[in-house]
Amino acid sequence: MNFSEILYEEDGPVGTITLNRPDNGNMFTETMCHEIRDCIESIRRETRTRVVVLTGAGDKFFCIGGQKDGMEKTLLYAGVLPTLEMYEAIDKLQKPVIASVNGFAVGGGNVLQMVCDVTIAKESAVFRQVGPMMGSFDAGYGTWYLEDLVGKKRAKDMWYANPKIKAAEAKEIGLINRVVPDDQLAEKTREYALEIASRGAFALASIKGAFNARHGGVAGLSRVTHDLLLRQYLDTEEHKELNQSFNERREVDPTKFGK
């Protein structure tokens, strides 16, 4: 897959997406949002990759938010940065996504690591929400998911007062999962990814679907009932008899449904 603002590579069961705008803090643009979404959609359609890692190029920035320059000057969708398409792609992917935070995760960049399933960060990483101090906000994933992770009071403080949070504190409050020495981030991320990849793929997809059902409404519930259950149902004797009787225009024989 060829992209202009991200890199993608596979190494065994691990696929790594790298935000590749280091000179601009790995800020996501309209193009990057669509490329991440398209890359994840391609990953969804194959079984080689068991775990996805999301990281930033360079050693200073994971991602410091979104760059809105060049958008259409309209209040309609063409004028809105497609961050939700990117977040939703990560959230609905049936495979675990690990955020490997290699530097500053600020604004939309912090939300980006939050929507990933788990996060590992280097010791010098910094996390921060800055919307209200720079004329922006995230009133969706950035609030609900943050509240789930750190609690309502702390989440409000992060949005209202905009403190800088170092990696050790981020782990302590539940914002991230693991902290490792700066020079070991790549190594420890791969170890983490391979550990998860050794688990049952269907079981992990089921667990992720169950978590997502809480916030996803009908879409979240469908990830469990449709994506995980329908394919199995199509292999049952019940399906085969109902399908065959319908096509043959005859009465159904319930005794063939099996147990």
Tab-separated table of C-alpha atoms in Angstrom:
chain	number	residue	atom	x	y	z
A	1	MET	CA	0.000	0.000	0.000
A	2	ASN	CA	1.344	3.401	-1.002
A	3	PHE	CA	0.460	6.503	0.985
A	4	SER	CA	1.683	10.083	1.064
A	5	GLU	CA	1.369	10.957	4.778
A	6	ILE	CA	1.600	7.615	6.558
A	7	LEU	CA	3.843	4.573	6.300
A	8	TYR	CA	2.641	1.001	6.608
A	9	GLU	CA	4.675	-2.148	7.044
A	10	GLU	CA	4.017	-5.732	8.095
A	11	ASP	CA	6.373	-7.822	10.187
A	12	GLY	CA	4.883	-11.224	10.857
A	13	PRO	CA	1.501	-10.855	12.579
A	14	VAL	CA	2.136	-7.173	13.399
A	15	GLY	CA	1.207	-4.306	11.102
A	16	THR	CA	2.627	-0.852	11.897
A	17	ILE	CA	1.060	2.437	10.802
A	18	THR	CA	3.408	5.421	11.201
A	19	LEU	CA	2.156	8.999	11.079
A	20	ASN	CA	4.751	10.456	8.752
A	21	ARG	CA	4.761	14.245	9.126
A	22	PRO	CA	7.542	14.695	11.731
A	23	ASP	CA	8.330	18.247	10.630
A	24	ASN	CA	4.743	19.201	11.470
A	25	GLY	CA	4.402	17.330	14.747
A	26	ASN	CA	2.791	14.403	12.881
A	27	MET	CA	-0.388	16.469	12.804
A	28	PHE	CA	-3.148	14.731	10.926
A	29	THR	CA	-4.589	16.375	7.849
A	30	GLU	CA	-7.625	15.542	5.763
A	31	THR	CA	-5.372	13.312	3.648
A	32	MET	CA	-3.848	11.519	6.640
A	33	CYS	CA	-7.243	10.834	8.210
A	34	HIS	CA	-8.441	9.185	5.013
A	35	GLU	CA	-5.198	7.264	4.555
A	36	ILE	CA	-5.379	5.815	8.070
A	37	ARG	CA	-8.993	4.845	7.496
A	38	ASP	CA	-8.193	3.244	4.124
A	39	CYS	CA	-5.167	1.411	5.529
A	40	ILE	CA	-7.189	-0.020	8.397
A	41	GLU	CA	-9.935	-1.074	6.021
A	42	SER	CA	-7.352	-3.020	4.015
A	43	ILE	CA	-6.058	-4.641	7.220
A	44	ARG	CA	-9.606	-5.645	8.130
A	45	ARG	CA	-9.923	-7.604	4.900
A	46	GLU	CA	-6.918	-9.875	5.494
A	47	THR	CA	-5.971	-12.451	8.131
A	48	ARG	CA	-2.174	-12.057	8.103
A	49	THR	CA	-2.177	-9.187	10.560
A	50	ARG	CA	-3.262	-10.007	14.106
A	51	VAL	CA	-2.305	-6.742	15.848
A	52	VAL	CA	-1.857	-3.179	14.593
A	53	VAL	CA	0.619	-0.668	16.038
A	54	LEU	CA	0.070	3.057	15.567
A	55	THR	CA	3.034	5.374	16.131
A	56	GLY	CA	4.634	8.614	14.962
A	57	ALA	CA	7.721	9.265	12.872
A	58	GLY	CA	10.750	10.689	14.651
A	59	ASP	CA	11.467	10.768	18.371
A	60	LYS	CA	9.675	13.925	19.484
A	61	PHE	CA	6.038	13.759	18.400
A	62	PHE	CA	3.422	11.054	18.407
A	63	CYS	CA	0.817	13.500	17.146
A	64	ILE	CA	-0.059	17.039	18.217
A	65	GLY	CA	-3.538	17.213	16.743
A	66	GLY	CA	-5.138	18.124	13.466
A	67	GLN	CA	-4.206	20.672	10.833
A	68	LYS	CA	-7.251	22.279	9.278
A	69	ASP	CA	-5.476	24.344	6.612
A	70	GLY	CA	-6.796	23.834	3.108
A	71	MET	CA	-10.261	22.701	4.067
A	72	GLU	CA	-13.292	23.976	2.194
A	73	LYS	CA	-14.692	27.197	3.659
A	74	THR	CA	-18.093	25.777	4.434
A	75	LEU	CA	-20.074	24.633	7.471
A	76	LEU	CA	-20.975	21.451	5.610
A	77	TYR	CA	-18.965	18.221	5.725
A	78	ALA	CA	-16.382	19.330	3.175
A	79	GLY	CA	-15.208	21.910	5.708
A	80	VAL	CA	-14.830	19.442	8.577
A	81	LEU	CA	-11.597	17.537	9.239
A	82	PRO	CA	-12.551	13.827	8.949
A	83	THR	CA	-11.141	12.821	12.332
A	84	LEU	CA	-14.223	10.780	13.193
A	85	GLU	CA	-13.671	8.549	10.172
A	86	MET	CA	-10.166	7.859	11.475
A	87	TYR	CA	-11.258	7.268	15.086
A	88	GLU	CA	-14.153	5.047	14.007
A	89	ALA	CA	-11.907	2.938	11.792
A	90	ILE	CA	-9.630	2.208	14.744
A	91	ASP	CA	-12.514	1.636	17.118
A	92	LYS	CA	-14.426	-0.779	14.884
A	93	LEU	CA	-11.443	-2.797	13.634
A	94	GLN	CA	-11.822	-6.316	15.015
A	95	LYS	CA	-8.068	-6.529	15.657
A	96	PRO	CA	-6.352	-4.915	18.673
A	97	VAL	CA	-4.641	-1.581	18.002
A	98	ILE	CA	-1.680	-0.515	20.141
A	99	ALA	CA	-0.690	3.144	20.366
A	100	SER	CA	3.098	3.369	20.676
A	101	VAL	CA	3.577	6.931	21.899
A	102	ASN	CA	7.022	8.184	20.960
A	103	GLY	CA	6.680	11.789	22.117
A	104	PHE	CA	4.053	14.485	22.569
A	105	ALA	CA	0.429	13.304	22.289
A	106	VAL	CA	-1.485	16.557	22.327
A	107	GLY	CA	-5.059	17.528	21.485
A	108	GLY	CA	-6.371	15.216	18.792
A	109	GLY	CA	-3.158	13.236	19.149
A	110	ASN	CA	-4.075	12.366	22.727
A	111	VAL	CA	-7.580	11.431	21.607
A	112	LEU	CA	-5.992	9.283	18.903
A	113	GLN	CA	-4.064	7.245	21.460
A	114	MET	CA	-7.194	6.998	23.630
A	115	VAL	CA	-9.269	5.364	20.899
A	116	CYS	CA	-6.585	2.717	20.453
A	117	ASP	CA	-7.165	-0.400	22.533
A	118	VAL	CA	-4.014	-0.082	24.633
A	119	THR	CA	-1.117	2.371	24.875
A	120	ILE	CA	2.578	1.955	25.550
A	121	ALA	CA	4.678	5.109	25.859
A	122	LYS	CA	8.275	6.100	26.346
A	123	GLU	CA	9.210	7.785	29.624
A	124	SER	CA	9.614	11.251	28.121
A	125	ALA	CA	6.211	11.234	26.411
A	126	VAL	CA	3.763	13.997	27.338
A	127	PHE	CA	-0.030	13.954	27.123
A	128	ARG	CA	-2.256	17.023	26.998
A	129	GLN	CA	-5.607	18.420	25.898
A	130	VAL	CA	-5.345	22.001	24.644
A	131	GLY	CA	-8.582	22.702	22.774
A	132	PRO	CA	-10.137	25.397	24.988
A	133	MET	CA	-6.872	27.348	25.207
A	134	MET	CA	-6.417	27.491	21.432
A	135	GLY	CA	-9.984	27.841	20.181
A	136	SER	CA	-10.982	24.235	19.603
A	137	PHE	CA	-12.605	21.252	21.321
A	138	ASP	CA	-13.461	17.573	20.968
A	139	ALA	CA	-16.930	16.967	22.342
A	140	GLY	CA	-17.148	13.315	21.326
A	141	TYR	CA	-14.516	10.606	21.652
A	142	GLY	CA	-12.210	12.994	23.491
A	143	THR	CA	-14.649	13.467	26.364
A	144	TRP	CA	-16.484	10.144	26.690
A	145	TYR	CA	-13.418	7.960	26.279
A	146	LEU	CA	-11.305	10.157	28.527
A	147	GLU	CA	-13.926	9.984	31.273
A	148	ASP	CA	-13.937	6.183	30.992
A	149	LEU	CA	-10.170	6.092	31.362
A	150	VAL	CA	-9.490	8.594	34.150
A	151	GLY	CA	-12.867	9.462	35.698
A	152	LYS	CA	-15.147	12.456	35.206
A	153	LYS	CA	-13.467	14.920	37.576
A	154	ARG	CA	-9.972	14.351	36.228
A	155	ALA	CA	-11.211	14.338	32.632
A	156	LYS	CA	-12.854	17.720	33.175
A	157	ASP	CA	-9.662	19.081	34.714
A	158	MET	CA	-7.687	17.907	31.682
A	159	TRP	CA	-10.110	19.720	29.380
A	160	TYR	CA	-10.671	22.830	31.517
A	161	ALA	CA	-7.160	23.511	32.856
A	162	ASN	CA	-5.113	21.716	30.160
A	163	PRO	CA	-2.251	20.360	32.329
A	164	LYS	CA	0.759	18.621	30.823
A	165	ILE	CA	0.828	14.996	31.975
A	166	LYS	CA	4.038	13.010	31.889
A	167	ALA	CA	4.047	9.340	31.001
A	168	ALA	CA	4.480	8.061	34.569
A	169	GLU	CA	1.477	10.045	35.778
A	170	ALA	CA	-0.526	9.056	32.698
A	171	LYS	CA	-0.012	5.405	33.609
A	172	GLU	CA	-0.852	6.046	37.258
A	173	ILE	CA	-4.211	7.641	36.426
A	174	GLY	CA	-5.146	5.019	33.834
A	175	LEU	CA	-4.691	7.121	30.711
A	176	ILE	CA	-2.148	4.650	29.294
A	177	ASN	CA	-1.063	1.078	30.042
A	178	ARG	CA	2.720	0.845	30.024
A	179	VAL	CA	5.797	3.087	30.262
A	180	VAL	CA	9.220	2.033	29.013
A	181	PRO	CA	12.667	3.655	28.691
A	182	ASP	CA	12.919	5.923	25.666
A	183	ASP	CA	15.470	3.770	23.861
A	184	GLN	CA	13.384	0.610	24.347
A	185	LEU	CA	10.048	1.790	22.961
A	186	ALA	CA	10.272	0.001	19.607
A	187	GLU	CA	11.541	-3.219	21.199
A	188	LYS	CA	8.965	-3.251	23.990
A	189	THR	CA	6.150	-2.316	21.621
A	190	ARG	CA	6.932	-5.318	19.447
A	191	GLU	CA	7.101	-7.600	22.474
A	192	TYR	CA	3.715	-6.274	23.594
A	193	ALA	CA	2.247	-6.732	20.118
A	194	LEU	CA	3.520	-10.299	19.798
A	195	GLU	CA	2.180	-11.136	23.250
A	196	ILE	CA	-1.286	-10.002	22.197
A	197	ALA	CA	-0.969	-11.610	18.746
A	198	SER	CA	-0.452	-15.007	20.420
A	199	ARG	CA	-3.972	-14.851	21.870
A	200	GLY	CA	-7.038	-16.163	20.062
A	201	ALA	CA	-7.975	-13.799	17.224
A	202	PHE	CA	-11.695	-14.606	17.409
A	203	ALA	CA	-11.690	-14.268	21.182
A	204	LEU	CA	-9.988	-10.861	20.972
A	205	ALA	CA	-12.445	-9.696	18.320
A	206	SER	CA	-15.329	-10.797	20.540
A	207	ILE	CA	-13.915	-8.960	23.558
A	208	LYS	CA	-13.292	-5.777	21.573
A	209	GLY	CA	-16.811	-5.965	20.156
A	210	ALA	CA	-18.254	-6.314	23.647
A	211	PHE	CA	-16.359	-3.257	24.878
A	212	ASN	CA	-17.485	-1.235	21.872
A	213	ALA	CA	-21.121	-2.206	22.291
A	214	ARG	CA	-21.317	0.028	25.348
A	215	HIS	CA	-20.749	3.278	23.470
A	216	GLY	CA	-21.531	2.152	19.939
A	217	GLY	CA	-25.297	1.820	20.197
A	218	VAL	CA	-26.739	-0.276	17.385
A	219	ALA	CA	-23.412	-0.141	15.534
A	220	GLY	CA	-21.535	-1.440	18.559
A	221	LEU	CA	-24.048	-4.202	19.220
A	222	SER	CA	-23.968	-5.187	15.558
A	223	ARG	CA	-20.231	-5.786	15.833
A	224	VAL	CA	-21.072	-8.613	18.203
A	225	THR	CA	-24.280	-9.978	16.703
A	226	HIS	CA	-23.550	-9.527	13.004
A	227	ASP	CA	-19.775	-9.688	12.623
A	228	LEU	CA	-19.152	-12.374	15.220
A	229	LEU	CA	-22.303	-14.489	15.236
A	230	LEU	CA	-23.718	-14.398	11.702
A	231	ARG	CA	-20.742	-16.110	10.057
A	232	GLN	CA	-20.973	-19.002	12.517
A	233	TYR	CA	-24.718	-19.232	12.037
A	234	LEU	CA	-24.238	-19.665	8.288
A	235	ASP	CA	-22.466	-22.971	9.015
A	236	THR	CA	-25.312	-24.411	11.101
A	237	GLU	CA	-27.784	-27.065	10.009
A	238	GLU	CA	-30.573	-24.608	10.771
A	239	HIS	CA	-29.300	-22.134	8.203
A	240	LYS	CA	-28.727	-24.828	5.623
A	241	GLU	CA	-32.241	-26.272	5.977
A	242	LEU	CA	-33.954	-22.875	5.964
A	243	ASN	CA	-31.949	-21.692	2.977
A	244	GLN	CA	-32.437	-24.900	1.045
A	245	SER	CA	-36.166	-25.145	1.732
A	246	PHE	CA	-36.640	-21.527	0.674
A	247	ASN	CA	-34.765	-22.068	-2.600
A	248	GLU	CA	-36.644	-25.336	-3.246
A	249	ARG	CA	-39.994	-23.730	-2.349
A	250	ARG	CA	-40.907	-26.483	0.100
A	251	GLU	CA	-41.920	-26.735	3.731
A	252	VAL	CA	-39.160	-26.424	6.303
A	253	ASP	CA	-38.156	-29.588	8.187
A	254	PRO	CA	-37.287	-28.339	11.744
A	255	THR	CA	-35.901	-31.751	12.685
A	256	LYS	CA	-32.865	-30.957	10.552
A	257	PHE	CA	-31.990	-27.861	12.561
A	258	GLY	CA	-29.673	-29.812	14.828
A	259	LYS	CA	-29.045	-29.125	18.484
